[in-house]
Amino acid sequence: MSRRIGREDFAPHGKSDRHRKGWPRGVSRLSPAFGLNYGYLAHTGDASGHVARGMREKRALHLISHSVAPSSAGFEEAGNGEVLRRRPMRKVIRTGVIGIGKMGANHARIYATMPGSHLVGIYDPDLARARACAEACGCTAFDTVEALIAAGVEAVSVAVPTSKHRDVVCHVLALGAHVLVEKPIASTVEEAEEMIRTAGRRGRLLMVGHIERFNPAITAIRDSVGSEEIITINIVRVGPRPPRIKDAGVIIDLAVHDIDLVRYLTGQPVTDVYCVSSAHGDVYEDTASILLRTERGVSAQLTVNWITPYKAREIQVITPNRLVRANLLTQHVQSASRYSAEDGSYLVHDLYVPYQEPLRAQLAAFLDAVRRGEAPPVTGEDGLRTLEVALRAAACRTDSILRCAS
Ligand SMILES: NC(=O)c1ccc[n+]([C@@H]2O[C@H](COP(=O)([O-])OP(=O)(O)OC[C@H]3O[C@@H](n4cnc5c(N)ncnc54)[C@H](O)[C@@H]3O)[C@@H](O)[C@H]2O)c1
């Protein structure tokens, strides 16, 4: 079964591009290179817009036909709920969530509605919170982790405070379930290594919730940059302090997202780490400027803090030919490239990105790995490598950085 998919079907939050706020359009023309561009298309603010939109629909369809997920009704479904065509049902995985705070409640909401998942139940020592969430999701709030797993749960999201990841994850793996643990994998390298060893010994999957890998804006950047050499990456991730985070600073809690992105986008290990951080009214740092260099010389500048009054997540990836930038919240992605050396004008394209909730894509990838019995897309080792870099940044002392003579 299929139906014609119109332009508005792909606009994020039901808005068309022209409603998006943020960056100025600059010079906006259709680039010849865009005709070859991996399923994303320029949105132009000028007269060529009609052509661009028509092509965009075609390409968005192409893209969605490669990102379908099975629905429990035996249909294939695009991430936006669009029913495309019939296919045999894939195995429904029995799921559970441990830790029903801000993040865990979102895992439960998605497992409860996701094709291919049957949310059996949840566990949180805060029973009132667990019961309220269970009622909203139509599942059971169990009194213990053992009772949850004994109810036949195969795949579990663990979204407890980071300092408790190791204990809860190792316990669940020992009880025989596959685990998706929220980022960062753990508080220390030793804890992370124990989690990886336990998963190996028990023959269970351990995936780490580095959610930005599943952000369609990051997929668009990756596809757009393709095999071009990356020279440098700039990321800003700032906002107000979340009062509930009490066991980590902004580097371990927030910058891990960006360290993971640098590893993911470059495909290289990080070799050099520099960091200047400071704390304002807490034992943990709440601002950090981090410089990274990868094995083959890509540099990255990461700015994270918990002191900016509004939330912002922005990334720029710069290659010899262009700059691709994204707002990771709105999933608005633009590519800017040199147009005229004579007058300095340049081209700016909006890349078309079908909006999808990154957490939904992440959980779908986890269940797919469980279904196929294959390594998950973000392994325990990935989480460990990212944590190692974050811990090195957090350990940097300003007095170990060369000072300029005053
Ligand atoms: N991927 C992301 O973008 C993202 C965003 C926020 C938080 N996180 C991560 O999610 C995890 C949880 O963060 P949060 O903001 O949801 O925290 P939170 O404080 O809102 O929730 C934590 C929940 O865990 C429960 N809990 C505590 N100890 C437990 C235990 N032993 N067993 C079961 N439940 C227990 C608490 O009662 C609480 O309900 C952290 O690791 C955090 O880094 C990830």
Short mmCIF file of C-alpha atoms and ligand atoms in Angstrom, two decimals:
data_model
loop_
_atom_site.label_atom_id
_atom_site.label_comp_id
_atom_site.label_asym_id
_atom_site.label_seq_id
_atom_site.Cartn_x
_atom_site.Cartn_y
_atom_site.Cartn_z
CA MET A 1 0.00 0.00 0.00
CA SER A 2 1.38 3.39 -0.77
CA ARG A 3 0.25 6.91 -1.08
CA ARG A 4 1.76 9.90 -2.73
CA ILE A 5 4.08 11.68 -0.33
CA GLY A 6 3.92 15.45 -0.51
CA ARG A 7 6.39 18.10 0.43
CA GLU A 8 4.81 18.91 3.77
CA ASP A 9 5.05 15.27 4.85
CA PHE A 10 8.78 15.70 5.19
CA ALA A 11 8.92 19.09 6.84
CA PRO A 12 10.20 18.85 10.43
CA HIS A 13 7.49 19.39 13.03
CA GLY A 14 5.06 19.89 10.16
CA LYS A 15 6.72 23.15 9.18
CA SER A 16 8.04 23.95 5.76
CA ASP A 17 11.57 25.24 5.32
CA ARG A 18 10.48 28.82 5.07
CA HIS A 19 9.20 28.72 8.64
CA ARG A 20 12.54 27.72 10.03
CA LYS A 21 14.42 30.37 11.90
CA GLY A 22 18.13 30.62 12.43
CA TRP A 23 20.75 31.25 9.88
CA PRO A 24 20.64 33.86 7.13
CA ARG A 25 20.29 32.41 3.66
CA GLY A 26 23.31 34.25 2.15
CA VAL A 27 23.71 33.69 -1.58
CA SER A 28 21.48 30.76 -2.43
CA ARG A 29 21.80 29.00 -5.76
CA LEU A 30 21.48 25.40 -6.89
CA SER A 31 24.88 23.77 -7.19
CA PRO A 32 25.63 21.35 -10.05
CA ALA A 33 27.16 19.06 -7.45
CA PHE A 34 23.80 18.75 -5.79
CA GLY A 35 22.41 16.62 -8.59
CA LEU A 36 24.75 13.89 -7.40
CA ASN A 37 24.27 14.42 -3.77
CA TYR A 38 23.28 11.32 -1.78
CA GLY A 39 19.56 11.80 -1.48
CA TYR A 40 19.55 15.34 -0.11
CA LEU A 41 18.69 18.33 -2.13
CA ALA A 42 19.23 22.04 -2.01
CA HIS A 43 16.38 24.23 -0.93
CA THR A 44 16.80 27.54 -2.67
CA GLY A 45 15.30 30.83 -1.69
CA ASP A 46 15.18 32.07 -5.28
CA ALA A 47 13.38 31.38 -8.52
CA SER A 48 14.80 27.88 -8.89
CA GLY A 49 12.91 26.83 -5.76
CA HIS A 50 10.16 25.04 -7.71
CA VAL A 51 12.65 22.78 -9.43
CA ALA A 52 14.41 22.12 -6.16
CA ARG A 53 11.22 21.16 -4.38
CA GLY A 54 10.14 18.74 -7.09
CA MET A 55 13.49 17.01 -7.01
CA ARG A 56 13.45 17.06 -3.28
CA GLU A 57 10.24 15.03 -3.09
CA LYS A 58 11.73 12.45 -5.40
CA ARG A 59 14.91 12.20 -3.40
CA ALA A 60 13.12 12.14 -0.07
CA LEU A 61 11.12 9.16 -1.35
CA HIS A 62 14.32 7.44 -2.41
CA LEU A 63 15.78 8.09 1.00
CA ILE A 64 12.80 6.80 2.90
CA SER A 65 12.66 3.67 0.81
CA HIS A 66 16.07 2.87 2.31
CA SER A 67 15.12 3.57 5.89
CA VAL A 68 11.97 1.59 6.42
CA ALA A 69 11.23 -0.29 9.60
CA PRO A 70 8.77 -3.15 10.09
CA SER A 71 5.46 -2.46 11.75
CA SER A 72 3.76 -4.93 14.02
CA ALA A 73 0.83 -5.04 11.59
CA GLY A 74 3.01 -6.62 8.92
CA PHE A 75 3.50 -3.44 6.92
CA GLU A 76 6.69 -1.59 6.30
CA GLU A 77 6.66 1.85 7.74
CA ALA A 78 8.82 4.89 7.17
CA GLY A 79 9.99 6.61 10.38
CA ASN A 80 7.21 9.20 9.99
CA GLY A 81 4.45 6.59 10.18
CA GLU A 82 4.05 6.46 6.39
CA VAL A 83 2.90 3.00 5.29
CA LEU A 84 4.79 2.03 2.17
CA ARG A 85 4.17 -1.62 1.30
CA ARG A 86 3.48 -5.05 2.77
CA ARG A 87 6.29 -7.25 3.96
CA PRO A 88 6.52 -10.29 6.23
CA MET A 89 6.60 -9.26 9.88
CA ARG A 90 9.94 -9.30 11.63
CA LYS A 91 10.34 -10.72 15.11
CA VAL A 92 8.85 -8.55 17.84
CA ILE A 93 11.37 -8.02 20.64
CA ARG A 94 10.19 -7.97 24.25
CA THR A 95 11.61 -4.78 25.73
CA GLY A 96 12.04 -3.14 29.13
CA VAL A 97 13.45 0.05 30.65
CA ILE A 98 15.36 0.47 33.91
CA GLY A 99 15.54 3.99 35.34
CA ILE A 100 12.47 6.05 34.53
CA GLY A 101 13.82 9.57 34.85
CA LYS A 102 13.91 12.14 32.10
CA MET A 103 15.62 9.91 29.56
CA GLY A 104 14.19 6.53 30.60
CA ALA A 105 10.62 7.84 30.27
CA ASN A 106 11.40 8.67 26.64
CA HIS A 107 12.80 5.17 26.02
CA ALA A 108 9.59 3.70 27.48
CA ARG A 109 7.37 5.99 25.39
CA ILE A 110 9.14 4.95 22.19
CA TYR A 111 9.34 1.20 22.95
CA ALA A 112 5.60 1.30 23.71
CA THR A 113 4.80 2.69 20.26
CA MET A 114 7.58 1.30 18.07
CA PRO A 115 6.83 -1.38 15.50
CA GLY A 116 8.80 -4.53 16.34
CA SER A 117 8.85 -3.80 20.10
CA HIS A 118 6.58 -5.07 22.84
CA LEU A 119 7.24 -3.03 25.98
CA VAL A 120 6.78 -5.62 28.74
CA GLY A 121 7.62 -3.42 31.69
CA ILE A 122 9.82 -0.97 33.50
CA TYR A 123 11.66 -0.69 36.82
CA ASP A 124 12.61 2.30 38.97
CA PRO A 125 13.11 2.37 42.74
CA ASP A 126 10.84 5.43 42.70
CA LEU A 127 7.72 3.27 42.48
CA ALA A 128 5.27 6.15 42.12
CA ARG A 129 7.24 7.43 39.11
CA ALA A 130 7.43 3.92 37.63
CA ARG A 131 3.70 3.32 38.05
CA ALA A 132 2.76 6.63 36.44
CA CYS A 133 4.97 5.86 33.44
CA ALA A 134 3.70 2.26 33.21
CA GLU A 135 0.14 3.51 33.13
CA ALA A 136 0.95 6.02 30.39
CA CYS A 137 2.76 3.36 28.32
CA GLY A 138 0.38 0.45 28.95
CA CYS A 139 2.96 -1.84 30.56
CA THR A 140 3.81 -3.21 34.03
CA ALA A 141 5.88 -1.46 36.71
CA PHE A 142 7.91 -4.29 38.27
CA ASP A 143 9.15 -4.25 41.89
CA THR A 144 12.60 -5.60 41.03
CA VAL A 145 14.97 -5.90 38.08
CA GLU A 146 14.84 -9.70 38.48
CA ALA A 147 11.04 -9.72 38.11
CA LEU A 148 11.27 -7.54 34.99
CA ILE A 149 13.75 -9.84 33.24
CA ALA A 150 11.92 -12.96 34.44
CA ALA A 151 8.84 -11.68 32.59
CA GLY A 152 10.66 -12.59 29.38
CA VAL A 153 12.33 -9.29 28.53
CA GLU A 154 15.06 -9.73 25.92
CA ALA A 155 16.31 -6.18 25.41
CA VAL A 156 16.63 -3.50 28.08
CA SER A 157 17.44 0.20 28.08
CA VAL A 158 19.36 1.27 31.16
CA ALA A 159 18.88 4.98 31.90
CA VAL A 160 20.00 5.32 35.49
CA PRO A 161 22.50 7.95 36.70
CA THR A 162 25.92 7.40 35.10
CA SER A 163 27.61 6.47 38.39
CA LYS A 164 25.26 3.45 38.59
CA HIS A 165 25.63 2.23 34.99
CA ARG A 166 28.19 -0.47 35.78
CA ASP A 167 26.24 -2.11 38.62
CA VAL A 168 22.88 -2.08 36.88
CA VAL A 169 24.20 -3.08 33.44
CA CYS A 170 26.32 -5.98 34.72
CA HIS A 171 23.36 -7.22 36.77
CA VAL A 172 21.01 -7.14 33.76
CA LEU A 173 23.58 -8.82 31.47
CA ALA A 174 24.05 -11.56 34.08
CA LEU A 175 20.27 -12.08 34.12
CA GLY A 176 20.47 -12.73 30.36
CA ALA A 177 19.12 -9.60 28.61
CA HIS A 178 20.77 -7.49 25.90
CA VAL A 179 21.48 -3.92 27.06
CA LEU A 180 21.41 -0.45 25.61
CA VAL A 181 23.04 1.80 28.19
CA GLU A 182 22.65 5.56 28.04
CA LYS A 183 25.72 7.66 27.36
CA PRO A 184 28.36 7.94 28.74
CA ILE A 185 29.06 4.24 29.06
CA ALA A 186 30.28 4.66 32.65
CA SER A 187 32.09 7.00 35.03
CA THR A 188 35.48 5.30 34.78
CA VAL A 189 37.48 3.23 32.29
CA GLU A 190 37.57 0.30 34.74
CA GLU A 191 33.77 0.27 35.05
CA ALA A 192 33.37 0.39 31.26
CA GLU A 193 35.85 -2.45 30.77
CA GLU A 194 33.97 -4.58 33.30
CA MET A 195 30.70 -3.96 31.44
CA ILE A 196 32.29 -4.96 28.11
CA ARG A 197 33.82 -8.09 29.66
CA THR A 198 30.51 -9.09 31.25
CA ALA A 199 28.65 -8.70 27.96
CA GLY A 200 31.28 -10.84 26.20
CA ARG A 201 31.20 -13.52 28.90
CA ARG A 202 27.41 -13.69 28.91
CA GLY A 203 27.13 -13.57 25.11
CA ARG A 204 24.83 -10.54 25.22
CA LEU A 205 24.88 -7.30 23.22
CA LEU A 206 25.97 -4.07 24.85
CA MET A 207 25.17 -0.88 22.94
CA VAL A 208 25.94 2.66 24.13
CA GLY A 209 23.42 5.44 23.56
CA HIS A 210 25.52 7.90 21.60
CA ILE A 211 22.35 9.32 20.20
CA GLU A 212 23.78 11.97 17.86
CA ARG A 213 24.93 9.23 15.47
CA PHE A 214 21.23 8.69 14.83
CA ASN A 215 20.41 12.35 14.32
CA PRO A 216 19.32 12.73 10.67
CA ALA A 217 21.30 15.99 10.53
CA ILE A 218 24.50 14.05 11.26
CA THR A 219 23.57 11.43 8.67
CA ALA A 220 23.06 14.26 6.17
CA ILE A 221 26.47 15.77 6.98
CA ARG A 222 28.16 12.40 6.69
CA ASP A 223 26.49 11.61 3.39
CA SER A 224 27.16 15.09 2.03
CA VAL A 225 30.84 15.15 2.98
CA GLY A 226 31.26 11.61 1.67
CA SER A 227 34.92 10.89 0.99
CA GLU A 228 36.02 14.54 1.11
CA GLU A 229 38.87 15.18 3.49
CA ILE A 230 37.70 16.79 6.74
CA ILE A 231 40.01 19.59 7.89
CA THR A 232 38.31 20.70 11.05
CA ILE A 233 35.11 20.30 13.09
CA ASN A 234 33.55 22.90 15.40
CA ILE A 235 30.78 21.97 17.80
CA VAL A 236 28.87 24.12 20.29
CA ARG A 237 26.68 22.36 22.86
CA VAL A 238 25.50 24.75 25.53
CA GLY A 239 22.50 25.44 27.74
CA PRO A 240 21.32 25.81 31.31
CA ARG A 241 22.42 23.31 33.97
CA PRO A 242 20.03 20.34 34.34
CA PRO A 243 19.58 20.21 38.15
CA ARG A 244 19.13 16.43 38.15
CA ILE A 245 22.70 15.69 36.95
CA LYS A 246 24.61 15.38 40.20
CA ASP A 247 27.27 12.77 39.45
CA ALA A 248 29.21 14.27 36.52
CA GLY A 249 30.51 17.51 35.05
CA VAL A 250 29.72 18.99 31.66
CA ILE A 251 32.61 17.15 29.95
CA ILE A 252 31.55 13.66 30.95
CA ASP A 253 27.85 14.44 30.58
CA LEU A 254 27.71 16.62 27.44
CA ALA A 255 31.06 16.73 25.62
CA VAL A 256 30.96 12.93 25.23
CA HIS A 257 28.32 13.48 22.53
CA ASP A 258 30.76 15.61 20.55
CA ILE A 259 33.87 13.52 21.18
CA ASP A 260 31.90 10.58 19.83
CA LEU A 261 30.84 12.66 16.81
CA VAL A 262 34.46 13.56 16.03
CA ARG A 263 35.40 9.87 16.14
CA TYR A 264 32.35 8.92 14.08
CA LEU A 265 32.62 11.62 11.40
CA THR A 266 36.38 11.24 10.88
CA GLY A 267 36.55 7.47 11.42
CA GLN A 268 39.80 8.12 13.30
CA PRO A 269 40.90 7.75 16.89
CA VAL A 270 41.56 10.93 18.85
CA THR A 271 45.25 11.22 19.71
CA ASP A 272 45.66 14.69 21.30
CA VAL A 273 43.43 16.37 23.87
CA TYR A 274 43.66 19.90 25.28
CA CYS A 275 41.07 21.41 27.57
CA VAL A 276 40.42 24.50 29.65
CA SER A 277 37.48 24.13 32.01
CA SER A 278 36.04 25.88 35.03
CA ALA A 279 33.39 25.34 37.69
CA HIS A 280 31.03 27.98 38.99
CA GLY A 281 29.38 26.93 42.22
CA ASP A 282 29.76 23.13 41.89
CA VAL A 283 32.53 20.59 42.38
CA TYR A 284 32.18 19.55 38.74
CA GLU A 285 33.15 21.76 35.80
CA ASP A 286 30.30 23.56 34.03
CA THR A 287 32.24 25.12 31.15
CA ALA A 288 34.87 23.57 28.91
CA SER A 289 36.71 24.43 25.72
CA ILE A 290 38.22 21.28 24.29
CA LEU A 291 40.66 20.93 21.41
CA LEU A 292 41.16 17.53 19.82
CA ARG A 293 43.42 16.18 17.10
CA THR A 294 42.78 12.87 15.40
CA GLU A 295 45.32 10.32 14.22
CA ARG A 296 45.48 11.79 10.70
CA GLY A 297 45.47 15.43 11.79
CA VAL A 298 41.81 16.51 11.81
CA SER A 299 41.36 19.21 14.46
CA ALA A 300 38.17 19.75 16.45
CA GLN A 301 37.03 22.55 18.76
CA LEU A 302 34.30 21.68 21.22
CA THR A 303 32.53 24.27 23.36
CA VAL A 304 30.28 22.92 26.09
CA ASN A 305 28.70 24.61 29.07
CA TRP A 306 25.83 24.63 31.52
CA ILE A 307 25.76 28.41 31.90
CA THR A 308 24.13 29.59 28.67
CA PRO A 309 20.48 30.57 29.28
CA TYR A 310 19.19 28.74 26.20
CA LYS A 311 19.93 25.35 24.66
CA ALA A 312 22.02 25.29 21.46
CA ARG A 313 23.62 22.38 19.58
CA GLU A 314 25.47 23.36 16.43
CA ILE A 315 28.16 21.74 14.33
CA GLN A 316 30.34 22.83 11.43
CA VAL A 317 32.38 20.39 9.36
CA ILE A 318 34.93 22.03 7.08
CA THR A 319 36.52 20.37 4.05
CA PRO A 320 38.86 21.92 1.45
CA ASN A 321 35.83 22.81 -0.68
CA ARG A 322 33.09 23.78 1.71
CA LEU A 323 31.57 24.10 5.11
CA VAL A 324 28.60 21.96 6.13
CA ARG A 325 26.77 23.11 9.23
CA ALA A 326 23.80 21.82 11.17
CA ASN A 327 21.54 22.82 13.97
CA LEU A 328 21.22 19.45 15.72
CA LEU A 329 17.98 20.48 17.45
CA THR A 330 16.05 21.62 14.37
CA GLN A 331 17.93 19.21 12.04
CA HIS A 332 18.46 22.12 9.64
CA VAL A 333 21.60 21.47 7.56
CA GLN A 334 23.35 23.82 5.15
CA SER A 335 26.34 23.52 2.87
CA ALA A 336 28.31 26.64 1.91
CA SER A 337 30.90 26.59 -0.86
CA ARG A 338 33.03 29.08 -2.75
CA TYR A 339 31.16 30.54 -5.71
CA SER A 340 33.26 33.41 -7.03
CA ALA A 341 36.87 34.14 -6.26
CA GLU A 342 36.38 37.57 -7.86
CA ASP A 343 33.77 39.08 -5.61
CA GLY A 344 33.94 36.65 -2.66
CA SER A 345 30.32 35.52 -3.03
CA TYR A 346 29.51 31.96 -2.06
CA LEU A 347 26.78 29.36 -2.39
CA VAL A 348 24.57 28.24 0.48
CA HIS A 349 22.33 25.21 0.09
CA ASP A 350 19.81 23.83 2.53
CA LEU A 351 20.20 20.04 2.53
CA TYR A 352 16.86 18.35 2.74
CA VAL A 353 16.63 16.28 5.93
CA PRO A 354 13.47 14.29 6.73
CA TYR A 355 12.87 14.92 10.43
CA GLN A 356 13.13 11.94 12.75
CA GLU A 357 13.46 11.69 16.52
CA PRO A 358 17.06 10.48 17.01
CA LEU A 359 16.13 8.34 20.03
CA ARG A 360 13.58 6.44 17.96
CA ALA A 361 16.20 5.68 15.30
CA GLN A 362 18.68 4.64 17.99
CA LEU A 363 16.26 2.22 19.65
CA ALA A 364 15.27 0.78 16.27
CA ALA A 365 18.96 0.14 15.52
CA PHE A 366 19.40 -1.56 18.91
CA LEU A 367 16.42 -3.87 18.33
CA ASP A 368 17.65 -4.65 14.82
CA ALA A 369 21.02 -5.71 16.23
CA VAL A 370 19.25 -7.90 18.82
CA ARG A 371 17.03 -9.40 16.12
CA ARG A 372 19.98 -10.24 13.92
CA GLY A 373 22.33 -11.19 16.75
CA GLU A 374 24.92 -8.82 15.30
CA ALA A 375 27.22 -6.26 16.90
CA PRO A 376 25.28 -3.07 17.62
CA PRO A 377 26.12 0.11 15.68
CA VAL A 378 27.67 1.73 18.78
CA THR A 379 29.58 -0.89 20.73
CA GLY A 380 30.85 -0.93 24.28
CA GLU A 381 34.34 -0.34 22.85
CA ASP A 382 33.07 2.80 21.07
CA GLY A 383 31.69 4.04 24.37
CA LEU A 384 34.97 3.23 26.12
CA ARG A 385 37.16 5.05 23.53
CA THR A 386 34.93 8.13 23.78
CA LEU A 387 34.96 8.01 27.59
CA GLU A 388 38.76 7.77 27.63
CA VAL A 389 39.02 11.03 25.65
CA ALA A 390 36.45 12.75 27.87
CA LEU A 391 38.32 11.68 31.00
CA ARG A 392 41.58 13.01 29.54
CA ALA A 393 39.88 16.34 28.83
CA ALA A 394 38.42 16.46 32.34
CA ALA A 395 41.86 15.71 33.80
CA CYS A 396 43.53 18.61 31.94
CA ARG A 397 44.72 21.26 34.31
CA THR A 398 45.12 24.81 33.06
CA ASP A 399 48.58 24.90 34.65
CA SER A 400 49.70 22.11 32.32
CA ILE A 401 48.98 24.37 29.33
CA LEU A 402 51.76 26.75 28.26
CA ARG A 403 51.02 30.29 29.36
CA CYS A 404 51.78 33.38 27.32
CA ALA A 405 54.24 35.76 28.95
CA SER A 406 52.31 38.62 30.51
N1 LIG B 1 21.27 10.63 25.28
C1 LIG B 1 20.98 11.80 25.81
O1 LIG B 1 20.86 12.80 25.13
C2 LIG B 1 20.79 11.87 27.29
C3 LIG B 1 20.07 12.94 27.86
C4 LIG B 1 19.89 12.95 29.22
C5 LIG B 1 20.44 11.95 30.00
N2 LIG B 1 21.15 10.95 29.43
C6 LIG B 1 21.73 9.88 30.25
O2 LIG B 1 20.67 9.08 30.77
C7 LIG B 1 21.01 8.62 32.08
C8 LIG B 1 19.91 9.04 33.02
O3 LIG B 1 19.82 10.44 32.99
P1 LIG B 1 18.44 11.19 33.33
O4 LIG B 1 18.65 12.59 32.95
O5 LIG B 1 17.29 10.44 32.77
O6 LIG B 1 18.45 11.07 34.93
P2 LIG B 1 17.21 11.18 35.93
O7 LIG B 1 17.81 11.58 37.23
O8 LIG B 1 16.14 12.01 35.35
O9 LIG B 1 16.67 9.69 36.03
C9 LIG B 1 17.38 8.63 36.61
C10 LIG B 1 16.37 7.61 37.10
O10 LIG B 1 17.10 6.44 37.51
C11 LIG B 1 16.47 5.95 38.70
N3 LIG B 1 17.45 5.11 39.40
C12 LIG B 1 18.43 5.50 40.24
N4 LIG B 1 19.11 4.42 40.66
C13 LIG B 1 18.54 3.34 40.07
C14 LIG B 1 18.80 1.95 40.10
N5 LIG B 1 19.81 1.44 40.81
N6 LIG B 1 18.01 1.13 39.37
C15 LIG B 1 17.00 1.62 38.63
N7 LIG B 1 16.71 2.94 38.56
C16 LIG B 1 17.47 3.78 39.28
C17 LIG B 1 16.05 7.19 39.46
O11 LIG B 1 15.03 6.91 40.41
C18 LIG B 1 15.55 8.08 38.32
O12 LIG B 1 14.19 7.88 38.07
C19 LIG B 1 22.39 9.22 32.39
O13 LIG B 1 23.39 8.28 32.10
C20 LIG B 1 22.50 10.40 31.44
O14 LIG B 1 23.85 10.69 31.09
C21 LIG B 1 21.31 10.89 28.10
#
